[in-house]
Short mmCIF file of C-alpha atoms in Angstrom, two decimals:
data_model
loop_
_atom_site.label_atom_id
_atom_site.label_comp_id
_atom_site.label_asym_id
_atom_site.label_seq_id
_atom_site.Cartn_x
_atom_site.Cartn_y
_atom_site.Cartn_z
CA MET J 499 0.49 -1.31 -31.25
CA THR J 500 0.93 2.73 -31.74
CA SER J 501 4.10 4.23 -32.46
CA PRO J 502 6.88 3.92 -29.23
CA HIS J 503 6.66 6.84 -27.02
CA ASP J 504 9.56 8.19 -25.87
CA VAL J 505 10.10 10.02 -22.32
CA ASP J 506 12.49 11.23 -19.92
CA VAL J 507 10.43 9.55 -16.88
CA LEU J 508 8.03 7.53 -16.72
CA VAL J 509 5.87 7.42 -13.33
CA VAL J 510 3.36 4.91 -13.01
CA GLY J 511 0.67 5.85 -10.23
CA THR J 512 -1.30 8.85 -8.86
CA GLY J 513 -1.32 8.16 -5.35
CA ILE J 514 1.24 10.37 -3.13
CA ALA J 515 4.09 8.69 -3.44
CA GLY J 516 3.85 9.25 -7.33
CA LEU J 517 2.20 12.75 -8.05
CA THR J 518 4.46 13.84 -4.98
CA PHE J 519 7.96 12.41 -7.15
CA ALA J 520 6.40 13.92 -10.19
CA LEU J 521 6.13 17.56 -8.60
CA GLN J 522 9.62 17.01 -7.09
CA LEU J 523 11.43 15.94 -9.65
CA ALA J 524 9.94 19.12 -12.60
CA GLY J 525 11.16 21.42 -9.82
CA GLY J 526 8.05 22.11 -7.79
CA GLY J 527 10.00 21.00 -4.84
CA SER J 528 13.23 20.20 -3.20
CA GLY J 529 14.29 16.91 -5.03
CA GLY J 530 13.76 18.75 -8.76
CA ARG J 531 17.71 20.75 -8.57
CA GLY J 532 16.15 23.69 -9.63
CA GLY J 533 13.56 23.30 -12.13
CA GLY J 534 11.74 20.46 -14.34
CA GLY J 535 14.78 21.58 -17.10
CA GLY J 536 12.31 20.91 -19.88
CA ARG J 537 11.94 16.85 -18.82
CA ARG J 538 9.50 15.40 -19.82
CA VAL J 539 7.62 13.22 -17.13
CA VAL J 540 4.85 11.29 -17.91
CA VAL J 541 2.48 9.87 -15.13
CA ILE J 542 -0.33 6.89 -16.21
CA THR J 543 -2.68 5.56 -14.01
CA LYS J 544 -5.32 2.76 -14.81
CA LYS J 545 -8.49 4.72 -13.28
CA ASP J 546 -8.64 8.89 -12.78
CA ARG J 547 -5.87 10.19 -11.76
CA ALA J 548 -7.88 10.92 -7.67
CA ALA J 549 -7.85 6.93 -7.71
CA SER J 550 -5.50 5.31 -4.94
CA ASN J 551 -5.18 3.92 -1.67
CA THR J 552 -3.94 7.57 -0.86
CA ASN J 553 -7.38 8.66 -1.43
CA TYR J 554 -8.86 6.62 1.22
CA ALA J 555 -6.54 7.27 3.97
CA GLN J 556 -8.21 8.86 6.52
CA GLY J 557 -5.92 9.02 9.92
CA GLY J 558 -3.37 11.11 8.55
CA ILE J 559 0.81 11.78 8.17
CA ALA J 560 2.96 10.84 11.48
CA ALA J 561 5.64 13.14 12.25
CA VAL J 562 7.18 14.90 14.88
CA LEU J 563 5.81 18.33 14.85
CA SER J 564 5.53 19.46 18.56
CA GLY J 565 7.34 20.25 21.22
CA GLU J 566 6.53 17.84 23.37
CA ASP J 567 7.68 15.00 20.75
CA ALA J 568 11.05 14.05 20.09
CA PRO J 569 12.31 11.78 16.78
CA GLU J 570 14.04 9.52 19.48
CA LEU J 571 10.85 8.59 20.42
CA HIS J 572 9.11 8.23 16.77
CA MET J 573 11.81 6.22 16.05
CA HIS J 574 11.71 4.19 19.25
CA ASP J 575 7.59 3.93 18.05
CA THR J 576 8.24 2.88 14.80
CA LEU J 577 10.96 -0.42 15.82
CA ALA J 578 8.87 -1.53 18.79
CA SER J 579 5.78 -1.81 16.50
CA GLY J 580 8.17 -3.71 13.31
CA ALA J 581 9.07 -6.34 15.63
CA GLY J 582 12.73 -6.87 15.38
CA LEU J 583 12.54 -6.28 11.09
CA CYS J 584 13.17 -2.32 10.48
CA HIS J 585 16.22 -0.79 9.15
CA ALA J 586 17.23 1.37 11.35
CA ASP J 587 19.17 3.48 8.62
CA ALA J 588 15.63 3.83 6.81
CA VAL J 589 13.72 4.64 9.91
CA GLU J 590 15.96 6.81 10.85
CA LEU J 591 15.91 8.58 7.58
CA LEU J 592 12.23 9.11 7.89
CA VAL J 593 11.89 10.45 11.10
CA ARG J 594 14.75 13.04 10.51
CA GLU J 595 13.26 13.87 7.17
CA GLY J 596 9.94 13.36 7.62
CA PRO J 597 9.03 16.35 9.24
CA ASP J 598 10.15 18.49 6.18
CA ARG J 599 8.25 17.03 4.13
CA VAL J 600 5.18 17.07 5.74
CA ARG J 601 5.91 21.45 6.13
CA GLU J 602 6.84 20.95 2.21
CA LEU J 603 2.99 19.40 1.80
CA ALA J 604 1.35 22.44 3.95
CA ASP J 605 3.41 24.75 1.30
CA TRP J 606 1.74 22.97 -1.21
CA GLY J 607 -1.64 24.12 -0.31
CA ALA J 608 -2.48 20.66 1.97
CA ARG J 609 -5.28 22.43 4.10
CA PHE J 610 -4.64 20.12 7.80
CA SER J 611 -7.25 20.39 10.77
CA ARG J 612 -5.52 23.54 13.07
CA ALA J 613 -6.14 23.71 17.07
CA ALA J 614 -8.15 27.41 17.85
CA GLY J 615 -4.06 29.27 18.05
CA GLY J 616 -3.61 28.15 14.09
CA GLU J 617 -1.27 25.29 15.25
CA LEU J 618 -1.58 22.16 13.58
CA GLU J 619 -3.96 19.82 15.77
CA LEU J 620 -2.11 16.03 16.20
CA GLY J 621 -3.73 13.00 16.93
CA ARG J 622 -2.57 10.28 18.67
CA GLU J 623 -3.36 6.67 16.92
CA GLY J 624 -2.30 2.83 18.13
CA GLY J 625 1.71 2.53 18.49
CA HIS J 626 2.30 6.14 19.38
CA SER J 627 3.13 7.69 22.34
CA ARG J 628 2.68 10.93 21.17
CA ARG J 629 0.41 12.70 19.37
CA ARG J 630 1.69 13.49 16.24
CA ILE J 631 -0.60 12.55 13.62
CA VAL J 632 -0.88 15.49 10.94
CA HIS J 633 -4.20 15.32 9.35
CA ALA J 634 -7.13 16.69 7.84
CA ALA J 635 -10.27 16.19 9.97
CA ASP J 636 -10.68 12.30 8.82
CA TYR J 637 -10.24 13.07 4.97
CA THR J 638 -6.31 13.49 5.35
CA GLY J 639 -5.64 11.51 1.63
CA ARG J 640 -8.34 13.43 -0.06
CA GLU J 641 -7.47 16.20 1.14
CA VAL J 642 -3.77 15.01 0.30
CA GLU J 643 -4.20 14.32 -3.28
CA ARG J 644 -5.97 17.12 -3.99
CA ALA J 645 -3.31 19.54 -3.24
CA LEU J 646 -0.83 17.69 -4.98
CA LEU J 647 -3.25 17.59 -8.35
CA ALA J 648 -3.57 21.17 -7.54
CA ALA J 649 0.88 21.92 -7.43
CA LEU J 650 1.35 19.38 -10.43
CA ALA J 651 -1.36 21.35 -12.81
CA ALA J 652 0.96 24.13 -13.12
CA GLN J 653 4.39 22.23 -14.27
CA PRO J 654 4.41 22.04 -17.75
CA ASP J 655 6.69 19.48 -17.91
CA VAL J 656 4.57 16.52 -16.43
CA ARG J 657 2.03 15.33 -18.27
CA ILE J 658 -1.10 13.10 -16.90
CA LEU J 659 -2.59 9.87 -18.15
CA GLU J 660 -5.91 8.48 -16.96
CA ASP J 661 -6.76 4.92 -17.58
CA HIS J 662 -3.41 3.89 -18.73
CA LEU J 663 -2.73 0.82 -17.24
CA ALA J 664 1.06 -0.67 -17.53
CA LEU J 665 0.72 -4.62 -18.30
CA ASP J 666 4.70 -4.98 -18.13
CA LEU J 667 7.82 -3.35 -17.87
CA LEU J 668 10.52 -3.39 -20.78
CA ARG J 669 14.05 -4.67 -20.43
CA ALA J 670 16.95 -3.16 -22.30
CA PRO J 671 20.61 -3.79 -22.38
CA GLY J 672 22.35 -0.93 -20.65
CA ALA J 673 25.38 0.57 -20.45
CA ASP J 674 27.40 -2.42 -18.59
CA GLY J 675 25.82 -5.47 -20.37
CA ARG J 676 23.23 -5.48 -17.56
CA ALA J 677 19.48 -5.48 -17.95
CA ARG J 678 17.73 -2.07 -17.22
CA CYS J 679 14.50 -1.29 -17.23
CA ALA J 680 13.66 0.82 -20.24
CA GLY J 681 9.89 1.66 -19.79
CA ALA J 682 6.48 -0.04 -19.57
CA MET J 683 4.53 -1.63 -22.12
CA VAL J 684 0.24 0.53 -21.48
CA LEU J 685 -2.93 -0.17 -22.56
CA ASP J 686 -5.56 3.04 -23.18
CA ARG J 687 -8.27 1.62 -21.33
CA GLU J 688 -10.44 3.51 -23.46
CA THR J 689 -9.36 2.38 -27.01
CA GLY J 690 -7.61 -0.65 -26.21
CA ALA J 691 -4.36 0.81 -27.99
CA LEU J 692 -0.67 -0.60 -26.78
CA THR J 693 1.45 1.62 -26.61
CA GLU J 694 5.96 0.99 -25.92
CA PHE J 695 6.28 4.04 -23.36
CA ARG J 696 10.30 3.92 -23.43
CA ALA J 697 12.06 6.10 -20.71
CA ARG J 698 15.37 6.58 -19.27
CA ALA J 699 13.90 5.83 -15.51
CA VAL J 700 10.66 4.50 -13.94
CA LEU J 701 8.81 5.02 -10.63
CA LEU J 702 7.16 2.33 -9.84
CA ALA J 703 4.29 4.04 -7.11
CA SER J 704 1.35 2.05 -8.13
CA GLY J 705 0.35 1.14 -4.09
CA GLY J 706 -0.40 -2.03 -2.76
CA LEU J 707 -2.17 -5.81 -3.09
CA GLY J 708 -5.02 -5.64 -0.56
CA CYS J 709 -7.50 -7.29 -3.47
CA VAL J 710 -5.66 -10.59 -3.57
CA TYR J 711 -8.63 -10.36 -0.32
CA ARG J 712 -11.87 -11.41 -0.03
CA HIS J 713 -12.07 -8.51 2.63
CA THR J 714 -9.76 -5.08 2.14
CA THR J 715 -10.21 -1.83 3.21
CA ASN J 716 -8.25 -0.62 -0.50
CA PRO J 717 -9.92 0.02 -3.54
CA ALA J 718 -10.60 -1.90 -6.53
CA ILE J 719 -7.12 -1.26 -8.10
CA ALA J 720 -4.83 -2.27 -5.39
CA THR J 721 -3.78 -5.63 -7.79
CA GLY J 722 -0.32 -6.03 -6.98
CA ASP J 723 0.57 -4.44 -10.09
CA GLY J 724 3.79 -3.21 -9.69
CA VAL J 725 5.31 -6.01 -7.73
CA ALA J 726 3.81 -8.29 -10.46
CA MET J 727 5.46 -6.07 -12.55
CA ALA J 728 8.46 -5.76 -11.26
CA TRP J 729 9.07 -9.49 -10.46
CA ARG J 730 8.53 -10.21 -13.53
CA ALA J 731 11.37 -8.13 -15.05
CA GLY J 732 13.30 -9.88 -12.29
CA ALA J 733 13.67 -7.03 -9.55
CA THR J 734 14.20 -8.64 -6.42
CA VAL J 735 11.06 -8.09 -3.48
CA ALA J 736 10.65 -9.23 -0.16
CA ASN J 737 8.51 -9.61 3.54
CA LEU J 738 5.19 -10.18 1.69
CA GLU J 739 4.06 -12.20 4.57
CA PHE J 740 3.66 -8.56 6.10
CA VAL J 741 0.26 -8.16 5.39
CA GLN J 742 -1.90 -5.82 7.81
CA PHE J 743 -5.07 -6.12 8.38
CA HIS J 744 -6.71 -2.92 9.79
CA PRO J 745 -8.71 -4.50 13.09
CA THR J 746 -11.81 -1.88 12.56
CA ALA J 747 -13.26 -2.04 8.73
CA LEU J 748 -17.15 -1.41 9.37
CA TYR J 749 -19.14 -4.37 9.38
CA PRO J 750 -20.34 -5.21 6.90
CA ALA J 751 -17.32 -5.50 5.06
CA GLU J 752 -17.75 -6.37 1.27
CA GLY J 753 -16.51 -5.01 -1.61
CA ARG J 754 -13.81 -2.05 -0.66
CA ALA J 755 -14.78 -2.15 3.37
CA PHE J 756 -15.33 1.39 4.56
CA LEU J 757 -12.06 1.72 7.02
CA ILE J 758 -12.85 3.10 11.05
CA SER J 759 -9.96 4.95 11.11
CA GLU J 760 -7.88 4.36 14.26
CA ALA J 761 -7.88 7.56 15.19
CA VAL J 762 -10.85 7.63 16.78
CA ARG J 763 -9.07 4.87 18.92
CA GLY J 764 -6.82 6.94 19.42
CA GLU J 765 -9.66 9.93 20.78
CA GLY J 766 -11.07 6.96 23.03
CA ALA J 767 -13.55 4.82 21.40
CA VAL J 768 -12.71 1.51 23.36
CA LEU J 769 -13.25 -2.31 21.50
CA ARG J 770 -15.66 -4.62 22.97
CA ARG J 771 -17.92 -7.76 22.75
CA MET J 772 -20.94 -7.86 21.14
CA ASP J 773 -22.40 -8.16 24.75
CA GLY J 774 -20.48 -5.39 26.11
CA ARG J 775 -17.86 -6.86 27.55
CA PRO J 776 -14.06 -5.02 26.44
CA LEU J 777 -11.94 -6.82 24.01
CA GLY J 778 -9.44 -9.10 25.43
CA ASP J 779 -7.84 -10.08 29.23
CA ALA J 780 -5.92 -5.76 29.26
CA GLY J 781 -9.45 -4.42 29.36
CA ASP J 782 -9.59 -0.98 27.67
CA GLU J 783 -5.79 -0.64 27.16
CA LEU J 784 -6.36 -3.44 24.11
CA SER J 785 -7.32 -0.28 21.83
CA LEU J 786 -4.03 1.27 21.36
CA ARG J 787 -2.47 -1.80 20.82
CA THR J 788 -0.45 -1.87 17.79
CA ARG J 789 -2.76 -3.24 14.36
CA ASP J 790 -1.47 -6.64 14.64
CA VAL J 791 -2.16 -7.46 18.24
CA VAL J 792 -5.73 -5.52 17.61
CA ALA J 793 -6.67 -7.39 14.39
CA ARG J 794 -5.79 -10.67 16.10
CA ALA J 795 -7.60 -10.25 19.43
CA ILE J 796 -10.66 -9.45 17.15
CA TYR J 797 -9.91 -12.47 15.18
CA GLU J 798 -9.89 -14.88 18.11
CA ALA J 799 -12.41 -13.19 19.55
CA LEU J 800 -14.87 -13.82 16.84
CA LEU J 801 -13.24 -17.47 16.34
CA GLU J 802 -14.52 -18.47 20.13
CA SER J 803 -17.73 -16.91 20.58
CA GLY J 804 -19.01 -17.19 15.90
CA ASP J 805 -20.06 -13.51 16.81
CA PRO J 806 -20.37 -11.93 13.47
CA TYR J 807 -18.33 -8.40 14.34
CA VAL J 808 -17.18 -6.90 17.99
CA LEU J 809 -18.12 -2.91 18.92
CA LEU J 810 -16.22 0.26 18.71
CA ASP J 811 -17.76 2.11 21.55
CA ALA J 812 -17.28 5.85 21.51
CA SER J 813 -19.68 7.20 23.24
CA HIS J 814 -17.88 8.92 25.72
CA ILE J 815 -16.66 10.91 22.91
CA GLU J 816 -19.01 14.49 22.82
CA PRO J 817 -21.76 14.07 19.41
CA GLU J 818 -20.55 17.22 18.78
CA ALA J 819 -16.62 16.61 18.73
CA PHE J 820 -16.92 13.27 17.03
CA ALA J 821 -18.83 14.98 14.17
CA ARG J 822 -15.91 17.62 13.94
CA ARG J 823 -13.17 15.04 14.17
CA PHE J 824 -14.65 12.65 11.89
CA PRO J 825 -16.97 14.00 9.58
CA VAL J 826 -16.43 11.73 7.10
CA ILE J 827 -16.66 8.50 9.32
CA ALA J 828 -19.92 9.71 11.39
CA ALA J 829 -21.90 10.96 7.80
CA GLU J 830 -21.02 6.43 6.22
CA CYS J 831 -22.58 5.67 10.19
CA ARG J 832 -25.36 7.53 9.42
CA SER J 833 -26.03 6.13 6.15
CA ARG J 834 -26.28 2.44 7.57
CA GLY J 835 -28.38 3.69 10.67
CA ILE J 836 -26.06 3.63 13.40
CA ASP J 837 -26.30 6.76 15.42
CA VAL J 838 -22.52 7.62 16.26
CA PRO J 839 -21.37 8.09 18.79
CA ARG J 840 -24.23 7.32 20.86
CA GLU J 841 -24.56 4.14 19.43
CA PRO J 842 -21.36 1.84 18.81
CA ILE J 843 -19.74 0.46 15.47
CA PRO J 844 -19.73 -2.96 14.20
CA VAL J 845 -16.36 -3.21 13.05
CA VAL J 846 -14.36 -6.75 11.34
CA PRO J 847 -10.85 -6.79 10.17
CA ALA J 848 -10.52 -6.06 6.61
CA ALA J 849 -6.39 -6.54 4.39
CA HIS J 850 -5.21 -3.05 4.54
CA TYR J 851 -1.51 -2.69 3.96
CA SER J 852 1.46 -4.37 2.60
CA CYS J 853 4.27 -4.02 4.47
CA GLY J 854 6.40 -5.48 1.70
CA GLY J 855 7.24 -4.94 -1.72
CA VAL J 856 10.29 -4.46 -4.56
CA VAL J 857 13.08 -4.00 -2.78
CA SER J 858 14.61 -0.36 -2.59
CA ASP J 859 17.14 1.38 -1.31
CA LEU J 860 17.13 4.66 0.92
CA ASP J 861 17.38 6.48 -2.88
CA GLY J 862 14.57 4.51 -4.04
CA ARG J 863 16.64 2.45 -6.28
CA THR J 864 15.12 -1.44 -7.00
CA THR J 865 17.72 -4.50 -7.93
CA LEU J 866 17.08 -3.42 -11.61
CA PRO J 867 18.82 -0.31 -13.21
CA ASP J 868 16.91 2.09 -13.75
CA LEU J 869 14.04 0.74 -12.24
CA TYR J 870 12.71 3.29 -8.32
CA ALA J 871 9.63 2.53 -6.93
CA ALA J 872 8.23 4.18 -3.53
CA GLY J 873 5.00 3.56 -1.32
CA GLU J 874 3.42 0.88 -1.00
CA VAL J 875 4.92 -0.84 -4.14
CA ALA J 876 7.65 -0.64 -2.29
CA CYS J 877 9.98 -2.58 0.60
CA THR J 878 12.58 -0.11 2.06
CA GLY J 879 12.53 -1.49 5.42
CA VAL J 880 10.79 1.17 7.13
CA HIS J 881 7.79 -1.05 8.44
CA GLY J 882 9.44 -4.27 9.01
CA ALA J 883 7.04 -7.06 10.44
CA ASN J 884 4.08 -4.49 11.02
CA ARG J 885 4.07 -0.50 10.02
CA LEU J 886 3.17 1.43 12.21
CA ALA J 887 -0.19 3.97 11.95
CA SER J 888 0.41 6.92 9.70
CA ASN J 889 3.92 6.05 8.74
CA SER J 890 2.54 4.78 5.35
CA LEU J 891 1.99 8.19 4.09
CA LEU J 892 4.87 9.95 5.72
CA GLU J 893 7.29 6.80 3.85
CA ALA J 894 5.74 7.54 0.19
CA LEU J 895 6.89 11.82 1.33
CA VAL J 896 9.77 10.87 1.92
CA TRP J 897 10.85 8.64 -0.57
CA ALA J 898 9.22 10.25 -3.41
CA GLN J 899 11.79 13.12 -2.73
CA ARG J 900 14.52 11.07 -2.65
CA ALA J 901 14.21 8.78 -5.26
CA ALA J 902 13.23 12.56 -7.26
CA THR J 903 16.55 13.61 -6.19
CA ALA J 904 18.40 10.35 -7.59
CA VAL J 905 16.48 9.97 -10.73
CA ALA J 906 17.66 13.85 -11.77
CA ALA J 907 21.18 13.12 -11.09
CA ARG J 908 20.88 10.14 -12.73
CA LEU J 909 19.48 12.04 -16.15
CA GLU J 910 22.11 14.66 -15.74
CA ALA J 911 24.83 11.88 -15.73
CA THR J 912 23.43 10.09 -18.53
CA PRO J 913 22.82 10.85 -22.25
CA PRO J 914 19.44 9.86 -23.57
CA ALA J 915 19.69 6.79 -25.20
CA ALA J 916 16.04 5.64 -25.51
CA GLY J 917 14.66 2.60 -28.27
CA ASP J 918 17.99 0.19 -27.81
CA GLY J 919 16.99 -2.61 -28.22
CA VAL J 920 13.43 -3.08 -25.80
CA ALA J 921 12.63 -6.23 -25.33
CA PHE J 922 8.65 -7.50 -25.00
CA VAL J 923 6.07 -9.38 -27.01
CA PRO J 924 2.87 -8.23 -26.22
CA PRO J 925 0.29 -11.16 -25.69
CA ALA J 926 -1.61 -11.88 -29.52
CA ALA J 927 -5.03 -11.28 -30.01
CA ARG J 928 -6.06 -14.82 -31.23
CA ARG J 929 -9.50 -14.53 -29.07
CA ALA J 930 -12.14 -12.63 -26.76
CA HIS J 931 -12.28 -12.78 -23.83
CA ASP J 932 -14.65 -14.69 -20.63
CA PRO J 933 -15.48 -12.13 -18.56
CA ALA J 934 -17.52 -14.25 -15.92
CA ARG J 935 -14.61 -17.07 -15.93
CA ILE J 936 -12.14 -13.81 -15.08
CA GLU J 937 -14.34 -13.10 -12.49
CA ALA J 938 -15.24 -16.08 -11.02
CA LEU J 939 -11.12 -16.43 -10.89
CA ARG J 940 -10.96 -13.59 -8.65
CA ARG J 941 -13.50 -14.27 -6.30
CA GLU J 942 -11.68 -17.76 -6.09
CA LEU J 943 -8.12 -16.64 -5.22
CA GLN J 944 -9.62 -14.04 -3.23
CA GLU J 945 -11.86 -16.70 -1.01
CA LEU J 946 -8.49 -19.04 -0.97
CA MET J 947 -6.34 -15.91 0.06
CA TRP J 948 -8.57 -15.39 3.09
CA ALA J 949 -8.92 -18.61 4.25
CA ASP J 950 -5.44 -19.97 4.12
CA ALA J 951 -2.84 -16.92 4.08
CA GLY J 952 -5.12 -14.38 5.99
CA ILE J 953 -4.54 -12.98 9.63
CA VAL J 954 -4.06 -17.05 10.86
CA ARG J 955 -1.93 -19.35 8.89
CA ASP J 956 -0.67 -22.67 9.01
CA ASP J 957 1.85 -25.00 6.70
CA ALA J 958 -0.83 -27.07 5.61
CA ARG J 959 -3.32 -24.20 4.90
CA LEU J 960 -0.08 -22.61 2.87
CA ALA J 961 1.21 -25.51 1.43
CA ASP J 962 -2.30 -26.16 -0.53
CA ALA J 963 -3.01 -22.44 -0.96
CA GLU J 964 0.89 -22.65 -3.16
CA ALA J 965 -0.22 -25.89 -5.37
CA ARG J 966 -3.38 -23.91 -6.14
CA LEU J 967 -2.33 -20.99 -7.06
CA GLU J 968 0.58 -21.98 -9.18
CA ARG J 969 -2.42 -23.80 -11.22
CA MET J 970 -4.37 -20.71 -11.23
CA ARG J 971 -1.58 -18.61 -12.04
CA GLY J 972 -0.49 -20.84 -15.05
CA GLU J 973 -4.22 -20.83 -15.92
CA VAL J 974 -4.58 -16.87 -16.17
CA GLU J 975 -0.88 -17.15 -18.00
CA ALA J 976 -2.56 -19.11 -20.25
CA GLU J 977 -5.92 -16.90 -21.02
CA TYR J 978 -3.30 -14.19 -21.21
CA GLY J 979 -1.72 -15.38 -23.91
CA ARG J 980 -4.45 -16.41 -26.07
CA ALA J 981 -6.89 -13.50 -25.29
CA ALA J 982 -6.68 -9.24 -26.74
CA PRO J 983 -5.07 -7.47 -24.38
CA TRP J 984 -8.34 -6.28 -21.24
CA ALA J 985 -7.83 -4.99 -18.12
CA GLU J 986 -9.59 -7.07 -16.32
CA LEU J 987 -7.41 -10.32 -17.48
CA ALA J 988 -4.14 -8.28 -17.10
CA GLU J 989 -5.81 -7.38 -13.79
CA LEU J 990 -6.26 -11.10 -12.53
CA ARG J 991 -3.08 -11.90 -13.84
CA ASN J 992 -1.44 -9.55 -11.50
CA LEU J 993 -3.30 -10.72 -8.70
CA ALA J 994 -2.20 -14.29 -9.22
CA GLU J 995 0.88 -13.90 -9.45
CA ALA J 996 1.40 -11.02 -5.99
CA ALA J 997 -1.17 -13.69 -3.98
CA LEU J 998 1.14 -16.44 -4.93
CA LEU J 999 4.02 -14.12 -3.64
CA VAL J 1000 2.62 -13.26 -0.82
CA VAL J 1001 2.59 -17.15 0.10
CA ARG J 1002 5.87 -18.02 -0.91
CA CYS J 1003 6.69 -15.68 1.80
CA ALA J 1004 5.06 -17.01 4.23
CA ARG J 1005 6.16 -20.35 4.08
CA ALA J 1006 9.26 -19.66 4.48
CA ARG J 1007 8.70 -18.12 7.78
CA LYS J 1008 8.67 -20.31 10.17
CA GLU J 1009 7.71 -18.30 13.13
CA SER J 1010 5.45 -15.83 14.05
CA ARG J 1011 6.45 -11.99 13.85
CA GLY J 1012 4.27 -8.90 13.65
CA LEU J 1013 1.72 -9.28 10.78
CA HIS J 1014 2.40 -12.90 10.35
CA PHE J 1015 0.78 -15.29 13.11
CA HIS J 1016 1.97 -18.90 12.15
CA ALA J 1017 0.06 -21.27 14.56
CA ASP J 1018 2.22 -24.05 13.90
CA HIS J 1019 5.12 -21.99 15.03
CA PRO J 1020 4.00 -19.52 17.24
CA ALA J 1021 6.73 -17.89 19.09
CA ARG J 1022 9.17 -15.70 17.99
CA ASP J 1023 12.50 -17.08 16.88
CA ASP J 1024 15.27 -14.26 16.80
CA GLU J 1025 17.66 -17.20 16.40
CA HIS J 1026 16.96 -18.25 12.97
CA CYS J 1027 14.57 -15.81 11.48
CA ALA J 1028 15.05 -11.84 12.57
CA HIS J 1029 15.70 -11.45 8.50
CA ASP J 1030 13.69 -10.09 6.01
CA THR J 1031 12.01 -12.33 3.78
CA VAL J 1032 13.84 -12.50 -0.58
CA LEU J 1033 12.56 -13.87 -3.02
CA ARG J 1034 15.08 -13.28 -6.30
CA ASN J 1035 13.18 -14.48 -9.93
CA PRO J 1036 15.88 -17.34 -11.05
CA VAL J 1037 14.48 -16.73 -14.73
CA ALA J 1038 14.26 -13.45 -15.27
CA SER J 1039 17.02 -11.88 -12.86
CA PRO J 1040 19.43 -9.70 -15.36
#
C-alpha cells in the first residue's frame, strides 16, 4: 500500500454531479464562495473521465425557461409522476433553482440546441405538461460532459485521476465522538496500488446500479459502488425498490442497451404491437404516459403475445427533421439496418435509473458526517416512486451546487484534522483471483435480478431472490477477503450488496406504486405505505 494522500475534498465520480460539484467548489460557479482558496480537490473515476451515465443521456434537462411554463407546473408534473412519495420541499427547491443551474451550465460553455431566433429549443417528454426539455440534439449528456471538463481544465486546484476505483470509505472519530467519513481506500487499476485518500469531506457522485440487471441502458461502470460503500460505512439508504425501466431500449438489448430517447415519443412517435395495433387501450395516448406505465404496458403486451419486442413508429416525422433532432439515434438505427423514420424501431424495456439511493438532505449531507451525495447515487426525495423524465440531470446540477456550498462552509468552519485514527483494513493478498468464476457470478446475479426483481415482482420470487443473494454475497465477500485487490471483484462485491438492498426494499413494500409493481399486492395502499422505504445498517452505523 502506498503512503496516505491528504486532500481537502475527495469526489467519487465524474458525471454531471461530480464535475459540477468540483467546479463549484473550486470557485467556478455560485457554490464556491468566490474562489477556490487553495482547496485541494481530487476527483477519482474508475474509468476515463468522460465515462459516466451522464455521457449517455440523450433527452436533456427539464427546466422552466419559457413564458408558457411555470415552476408550479413543473412541480405538479414531478409530484404526479412520483406517485405520492416525492418530498415537496425538495421538489420545490428543484424547480425553483433549476433554471439558474441550466443557465450557469450554458455560461460554462454547454452548447444547447436553439431555434432559428436564437432562443433555446425546448422539447417535451412523457409526463410533462409543457415543452421544457433543454437539449443538445440527442447527445445532451455528452455535450454537458465536454463543457464541464473544459471548464475544470482551467481550475488548478482540481485534480482528476482516471482508472482509480474507490473500494471502501474510511471512518474516523469526529470531534463529537461520532464516526465520520474520513476519505476512501482507492485502487489504481493500472498499477494495482492501494492508497488511502484522507479527506475532510467526501462527495459520492458515483452514479447508479443498472448493472444489477441483465438488460440496462447504463454503461458497465454502473455497479452500485456508491450505494454499497455508503451502506457498509453505516449511511442510511432508501427507496431502492424504485428502479426505473426505460420503456424503449433498442432491441436486441444485450450488454449496454442503446437507448431510444423518450424525446422521440415527445415528438409524436407512437408504440405499436408487432401486428401494427396501438399499444394499450388508450391508443396513441399511451406513448406520452410516464415511464412506469409505458414499461409495464410493454412488459404485459410481450407476455401476452410472446413477441420479442414492440415497435416505435415515428413514420409521421419528416426524415430530415428526425435526422436533425436525433442524429445519434438515426445513425445507430441505420447501422443496424433500420431505415428510420420510415421503418419502425424495435424496442424493449431495460433498467435505466435508480430513484432511491443514499439518503441525503437538501444540502447533500448523508447520515454519516462529512459524507455528501449528489446525482443518481443519492436519495433526495425529488423522484418519489417514479422519476419524471429529464429531472435527473437537473437534480444533479442543483444538489451538486448546494453540496458545494455546504462543503465550502464546512471547510471554513473546521480546521484540517486528516489522519486521525482512520480505520480500514484492506483485503490481504493471499492468492490470485479467478476471472471466469467472477464473471459467472456476475451473470448469475443479473439473470436473477431480471427474473425475480424486475418490472413485475411477487412475494415468492423476492424471498427466493433475497436468500440466493445472501448466499452469493457471502461467497463474494469470502473471495474478496482471500484474493488480491482487483477491480472486477470489487465491482461484483458492490453489485451483490446493491442487489440485496434493492430486494430488501422491494420485500418491505407490500403494495404497487410507481416503479414498484407487486403482483401479490397490485393496489396502491396510501393508508399503510405512503412513506419512504428506509434501511439502516445496524452493524456499521456510527
